[in-house]
Amino acid sequence: MTQPDSVNATAGPGRELPDVSELVVGVLGGTGDQGRGLAYRLAKAGQQVVIGSRNAERAEDCATQLGLGVRGADNATCARESDVVIVAVPWDGHAETLTSLRADLAGKIVVDCVNPLGFDKQGAYALQVPEGSAAQQAAALLPDSTVTAAFHHLSAVLLQDESVDEIDIDVMVLGEDRAATDTVQALADRIPGMRGVFAGRLRNAHQVEALVANLISVNRRYKVHAGVRITDV
Ligand SMILES: NC(=O)c1ccc[n+]([C@@H]2O[C@H](COP(=O)([O-])OP(=O)(O)OC[C@H]3O[C@@H](n4cnc5c(N)ncnc54)[C@H](OP(=O)(O)O)[C@@H]3O)[C@@H](O)[C@H]2O)c1
């Protein structure tokens, strides 16, 4: 029997993930570690990528450094020119950024990867968010967008390390809209080693975001860049 194509391995019974190769992916806050790392991996996989920034020149400089056809723009232009928009700004700037981009993000698939965390002498801990999670806050602020959540557990260090060919991780993808979560799973699947796995609706995003506090503890104890694998899928 022929093995299923890995790109379709996680769609679920009787269903294939969509072809996302022609989609333009924008990254808000794409000049930062996480955004730049995701932009690099997606562009390397052949995706068209636009890096967004509060400052267009900073985004253009960052895009030039990355090469791979990556473009840079201010966050609003990045949102408008993209089909799928990853939110990779710090938690502190999350609500303000999304509020200001509501019109530019209308009709887009938004992928929130923001982890609301605090840090003290004991390490990282999950913050309580009035809406439940960063992803639910995004959904509340962006009623005209289709909000999903994914890419929370990636190490920005590994993403940006050009000597690393494969990222050994499952990406938990959450959302209310199956076409959107299928699209985000398919995007994750484009990156070698990475696999997108549907992991529930946005009301369950809090613990996925909060799990990063545990991964940071693992990283500190074992001096690693830990990730997550879902078994039996
Ligand atoms: N680092 C990781 O390993 C990792 C992994 C998974 C998820 N995440 C999540 O990804 C997000 C970004 O992480 P990061 O480490 O890349 O953060 P970062 O480098 O501190 O910030 C990313 C970019 O966001 C923009 N920015 C900074 N403050 C802002 C504000 N108040 N409002 C709007 N934009 C602002 C900056 O770009 P401009 O100045 O160019 O606008 C900055 O380059 C976080 O929410 C984090 O929880 C990070």
Short mmCIF file of C-alpha atoms and ligand atoms in Angstrom, two decimals:
data_model
loop_
_atom_site.label_atom_id
_atom_site.label_comp_id
_atom_site.label_asym_id
_atom_site.label_seq_id
_atom_site.Cartn_x
_atom_site.Cartn_y
_atom_site.Cartn_z
CA MET A 1 0.00 0.00 0.00
CA THR A 2 1.29 3.47 -0.84
CA GLN A 3 2.09 5.68 2.12
CA PRO A 4 0.01 8.87 2.21
CA ASP A 5 1.73 12.08 1.15
CA SER A 6 3.02 13.68 4.36
CA VAL A 7 1.33 16.95 3.42
CA ASN A 8 -2.05 15.18 3.76
CA ALA A 9 -1.19 13.06 6.76
CA THR A 10 -2.91 15.22 9.36
CA ALA A 11 -6.07 16.39 7.58
CA GLY A 12 -8.24 13.78 9.27
CA PRO A 13 -10.11 10.80 7.86
CA GLY A 14 -11.35 11.23 4.28
CA ARG A 15 -10.04 14.73 3.90
CA GLU A 16 -7.01 16.33 2.32
CA LEU A 17 -5.40 19.58 3.30
CA PRO A 18 -5.64 22.37 0.71
CA ASP A 19 -2.85 23.48 -1.62
CA VAL A 20 -1.58 26.67 -0.01
CA SER A 21 1.46 27.20 -2.23
CA GLU A 22 0.03 30.31 -3.93
CA LEU A 23 -1.07 32.07 -0.74
CA VAL A 24 0.71 35.21 0.42
CA VAL A 25 1.62 35.05 4.11
CA GLY A 26 2.08 38.26 6.07
CA VAL A 27 3.82 38.46 9.42
CA LEU A 28 2.91 41.36 11.73
CA GLY A 29 5.91 42.11 13.91
CA GLY A 30 7.97 40.21 11.35
CA THR A 31 11.13 42.10 12.31
CA GLY A 32 11.25 40.25 15.65
CA ASP A 33 12.79 36.88 16.41
CA GLN A 34 9.66 34.79 16.05
CA GLY A 35 8.28 36.62 13.02
CA ARG A 36 11.59 36.70 11.20
CA GLY A 37 12.10 33.01 11.92
CA LEU A 38 8.68 32.07 10.58
CA ALA A 39 9.15 34.32 7.55
CA TYR A 40 12.48 32.66 6.82
CA ARG A 41 11.10 29.10 7.10
CA LEU A 42 7.97 29.80 5.04
CA ALA A 43 9.87 31.66 2.33
CA LYS A 44 12.45 28.89 2.20
CA ALA A 45 9.57 26.46 1.66
CA GLY A 46 8.49 28.52 -1.37
CA GLN A 47 5.77 30.66 0.19
CA GLN A 48 5.37 34.34 -0.77
CA VAL A 49 6.00 36.26 2.45
CA VAL A 50 5.55 39.90 3.50
CA ILE A 51 7.15 41.08 6.73
CA GLY A 52 5.21 43.77 8.59
CA SER A 53 6.52 46.36 11.01
CA ARG A 54 5.40 49.60 12.63
CA ASN A 55 8.14 51.10 10.47
CA ALA A 56 8.17 50.21 6.76
CA GLU A 57 11.89 50.89 6.38
CA ARG A 58 12.73 48.48 9.21
CA ALA A 59 10.61 45.82 7.53
CA GLU A 60 12.27 46.41 4.16
CA ASP A 61 15.75 46.15 5.69
CA CYS A 62 14.79 42.92 7.45
CA ALA A 63 13.30 41.50 4.24
CA THR A 64 16.45 42.38 2.29
CA GLN A 65 18.57 40.57 4.88
CA LEU A 66 16.37 37.49 4.61
CA GLY A 67 16.34 37.41 0.80
CA LEU A 68 14.25 34.51 -0.58
CA GLY A 69 11.88 37.02 -2.22
CA VAL A 70 10.58 38.24 1.14
CA ARG A 71 9.06 41.74 1.00
CA GLY A 72 8.76 44.30 3.78
CA ALA A 73 6.01 46.83 4.50
CA ASP A 74 4.26 48.64 7.29
CA ASN A 75 1.89 46.38 9.25
CA ALA A 76 -1.26 47.73 7.55
CA THR A 77 0.11 47.18 4.03
CA CYS A 78 1.40 43.77 5.07
CA ALA A 79 -2.10 42.82 6.25
CA ARG A 80 -3.83 44.10 3.12
CA GLU A 81 -1.42 42.36 0.73
CA SER A 82 -1.62 38.96 2.44
CA ASP A 83 -4.12 36.09 2.40
CA VAL A 84 -2.99 34.70 5.73
CA VAL A 85 -1.59 37.00 8.42
CA ILE A 86 0.48 35.74 11.35
CA VAL A 87 0.42 37.94 14.46
CA ALA A 88 3.91 37.90 15.99
CA VAL A 89 3.97 41.02 18.15
CA PRO A 90 4.60 41.03 21.92
CA TRP A 91 1.56 40.49 24.17
CA ASP A 92 1.92 44.08 25.40
CA GLY A 93 1.18 45.39 21.90
CA HIS A 94 -1.37 42.73 20.88
CA ALA A 95 -4.71 44.48 21.50
CA GLU A 96 -3.55 47.87 20.25
CA THR A 97 -2.03 46.43 17.08
CA LEU A 98 -5.09 44.37 16.17
CA THR A 99 -7.51 47.18 16.99
CA SER A 100 -5.66 49.51 14.63
CA LEU A 101 -5.59 46.90 11.84
CA ARG A 102 -9.20 45.72 12.04
CA ALA A 103 -10.14 47.03 8.58
CA ASP A 104 -6.87 45.88 6.96
CA LEU A 105 -7.37 42.36 8.36
CA ALA A 106 -11.01 42.05 7.26
CA GLY A 107 -11.55 38.90 5.19
CA LYS A 108 -8.14 37.45 6.08
CA ILE A 109 -7.19 34.30 7.93
CA VAL A 110 -5.37 35.57 11.02
CA VAL A 111 -2.97 33.23 12.83
CA ASP A 112 -2.23 34.29 16.38
CA CYS A 113 0.97 32.87 17.90
CA VAL A 114 1.16 35.24 20.86
CA ASN A 115 1.84 33.76 24.29
CA PRO A 116 0.74 36.01 27.17
CA LEU A 117 3.48 35.28 29.70
CA GLY A 118 4.95 36.92 32.74
CA PHE A 119 8.44 36.37 34.13
CA ASP A 120 9.69 36.53 37.69
CA LYS A 121 12.47 34.93 39.76
CA GLN A 122 10.76 31.53 39.44
CA GLY A 123 10.69 31.73 35.66
CA ALA A 124 7.86 32.08 33.16
CA TYR A 125 4.16 31.84 34.01
CA ALA A 126 0.90 32.23 32.07
CA LEU A 127 -0.95 35.51 32.45
CA GLN A 128 -4.72 35.56 32.88
CA VAL A 129 -6.38 37.20 29.88
CA PRO A 130 -9.88 38.69 30.30
CA GLU A 131 -11.06 37.15 27.01
CA GLY A 132 -9.53 33.76 27.96
CA SER A 133 -6.49 33.81 25.68
CA ALA A 134 -4.63 35.99 23.20
CA ALA A 135 -6.40 34.15 20.37
CA GLN A 136 -9.83 34.84 21.85
CA GLN A 137 -8.87 38.48 22.31
CA ALA A 138 -7.92 38.56 18.62
CA ALA A 139 -11.26 37.01 17.66
CA ALA A 140 -13.11 39.60 19.74
CA LEU A 141 -11.17 42.49 18.21
CA LEU A 142 -11.37 41.19 14.63
CA PRO A 143 -15.01 40.25 13.94
CA ASP A 144 -14.46 40.51 10.17
CA SER A 145 -11.48 38.12 10.11
CA THR A 146 -11.22 34.36 10.56
CA VAL A 147 -9.00 33.95 13.59
CA THR A 148 -6.94 30.84 14.25
CA ALA A 149 -4.11 30.14 16.67
CA ALA A 150 -0.88 28.25 15.92
CA PHE A 151 2.94 28.29 16.04
CA HIS A 152 3.07 28.96 19.80
CA HIS A 153 5.64 26.31 20.70
CA LEU A 154 8.31 27.03 18.11
CA SER A 155 11.76 28.15 19.14
CA ALA A 156 12.69 31.39 17.39
CA VAL A 157 16.33 30.34 17.82
CA LEU A 158 15.81 27.15 15.81
CA LEU A 159 13.61 28.88 13.24
CA GLN A 160 16.34 31.41 12.48
CA ASP A 161 19.27 28.98 12.56
CA GLU A 162 20.25 28.43 8.92
CA SER A 163 22.24 25.33 9.89
CA VAL A 164 18.99 23.63 11.03
CA ASP A 165 17.33 21.92 8.06
CA GLU A 166 14.29 20.48 9.82
CA ILE A 167 12.21 21.71 12.74
CA ASP A 168 11.15 18.65 14.73
CA ILE A 169 7.74 19.71 16.05
CA ASP A 170 3.97 19.41 15.80
CA VAL A 171 2.12 22.69 15.45
CA MET A 172 -1.17 22.72 17.36
CA VAL A 173 -3.72 24.60 15.24
CA LEU A 174 -6.91 25.95 16.82
CA GLY A 175 -9.92 27.72 15.42
CA GLU A 176 -13.64 27.69 14.75
CA ASP A 177 -13.50 27.46 10.96
CA ARG A 178 -12.33 24.18 9.47
CA ALA A 179 -11.26 25.63 6.12
CA ALA A 180 -9.07 28.11 7.98
CA THR A 181 -7.51 25.57 10.34
CA ASP A 182 -6.91 23.24 7.37
CA THR A 183 -5.11 26.11 5.62
CA VAL A 184 -2.91 26.81 8.64
CA GLN A 185 -2.14 23.10 9.09
CA ALA A 186 -1.11 22.96 5.43
CA LEU A 187 1.17 25.96 5.89
CA ALA A 188 2.87 24.31 8.87
CA ASP A 189 3.26 21.13 6.83
CA ARG A 190 5.26 23.02 4.21
CA ILE A 191 8.16 23.49 6.64
CA PRO A 192 10.40 20.41 6.74
CA GLY A 193 9.97 18.43 9.96
CA MET A 194 6.93 20.41 11.02
CA ARG A 195 3.40 19.05 11.08
CA GLY A 196 0.13 20.89 11.65
CA VAL A 197 -2.34 19.10 13.94
CA PHE A 198 -5.85 20.37 14.65
CA ALA A 199 -6.13 20.90 18.42
CA GLY A 200 -9.54 22.35 19.08
CA ARG A 201 -11.48 25.56 19.20
CA LEU A 202 -10.27 28.93 20.40
CA ARG A 203 -11.83 28.45 23.85
CA ASN A 204 -9.03 25.94 24.39
CA ALA A 205 -6.25 28.27 23.24
CA HIS A 206 -5.33 29.41 26.76
CA GLN A 207 -3.62 26.18 27.75
CA VAL A 208 -1.79 25.94 24.42
CA GLU A 209 -0.43 29.45 24.95
CA ALA A 210 0.28 28.71 28.63
CA LEU A 211 2.21 25.51 27.79
CA VAL A 212 5.05 27.74 26.59
CA ALA A 213 5.80 28.55 30.24
CA ASN A 214 6.43 24.82 30.76
CA LEU A 215 8.58 24.60 27.63
CA ILE A 216 10.67 27.55 28.83
CA SER A 217 11.25 25.66 32.11
CA VAL A 218 12.32 22.58 30.12
CA ASN A 219 14.65 24.70 28.00
CA ARG A 220 16.28 26.26 31.05
CA ARG A 221 16.79 22.97 32.92
CA TYR A 222 18.05 20.91 29.97
CA LYS A 223 19.65 23.69 27.87
CA VAL A 224 17.56 22.77 24.81
CA HIS A 225 14.93 24.22 22.47
CA ALA A 226 12.06 21.90 23.37
CA GLY A 227 9.00 21.32 21.21
CA VAL A 228 5.87 19.18 21.30
CA ARG A 229 4.83 16.02 19.42
CA ILE A 230 1.28 14.61 19.44
CA THR A 231 1.33 10.79 19.36
CA ASP A 232 -1.01 8.42 17.50
CA VAL A 233 -2.01 10.98 14.85
N1 LIG B 1 10.49 34.22 20.54
C1 LIG B 1 9.96 33.00 20.52
O1 LIG B 1 10.67 31.98 20.61
C2 LIG B 1 8.46 32.83 20.34
C3 LIG B 1 7.94 31.55 20.11
C4 LIG B 1 6.56 31.40 19.94
C5 LIG B 1 5.72 32.50 20.02
N2 LIG B 1 6.25 33.73 20.27
C6 LIG B 1 5.35 34.89 20.35
O2 LIG B 1 5.61 35.69 19.22
C7 LIG B 1 5.48 37.06 19.58
C8 LIG B 1 6.73 37.80 19.14
O3 LIG B 1 7.83 37.31 19.86
P1 LIG B 1 9.29 37.91 19.59
O4 LIG B 1 10.21 37.21 20.49
O5 LIG B 1 9.57 37.92 18.13
O6 LIG B 1 9.05 39.42 20.10
P2 LIG B 1 9.84 40.74 19.83
O7 LIG B 1 11.07 40.47 19.04
O8 LIG B 1 9.97 41.45 21.14
O9 LIG B 1 8.80 41.60 18.97
C9 LIG B 1 8.44 41.30 17.66
C10 LIG B 1 8.23 42.58 16.88
O10 LIG B 1 7.02 43.21 17.31
C11 LIG B 1 7.13 44.61 17.13
N3 LIG B 1 6.72 45.27 18.36
C12 LIG B 1 7.42 45.42 19.52
N4 LIG B 1 6.69 46.04 20.45
C13 LIG B 1 5.48 46.27 19.87
C14 LIG B 1 4.28 46.89 20.33
N5 LIG B 1 4.15 47.38 21.56
N6 LIG B 1 3.24 46.95 19.44
C15 LIG B 1 3.34 46.46 18.18
N7 LIG B 1 4.47 45.89 17.71
C16 LIG B 1 5.50 45.78 18.55
C17 LIG B 1 8.58 44.91 16.80
O11 LIG B 1 8.64 45.20 15.42
P3 LIG B 1 8.67 46.70 14.84
O12 LIG B 1 9.36 47.55 15.86
O13 LIG B 1 9.46 46.51 13.59
O14 LIG B 1 7.25 47.05 14.63
C18 LIG B 1 9.31 43.61 17.08
O15 LIG B 1 10.39 43.40 16.20
C19 LIG B 1 5.24 37.12 21.10
O16 LIG B 1 3.89 37.42 21.35
C20 LIG B 1 5.60 35.74 21.58
O17 LIG B 1 4.78 35.33 22.66
C21 LIG B 1 7.60 33.92 20.42
#
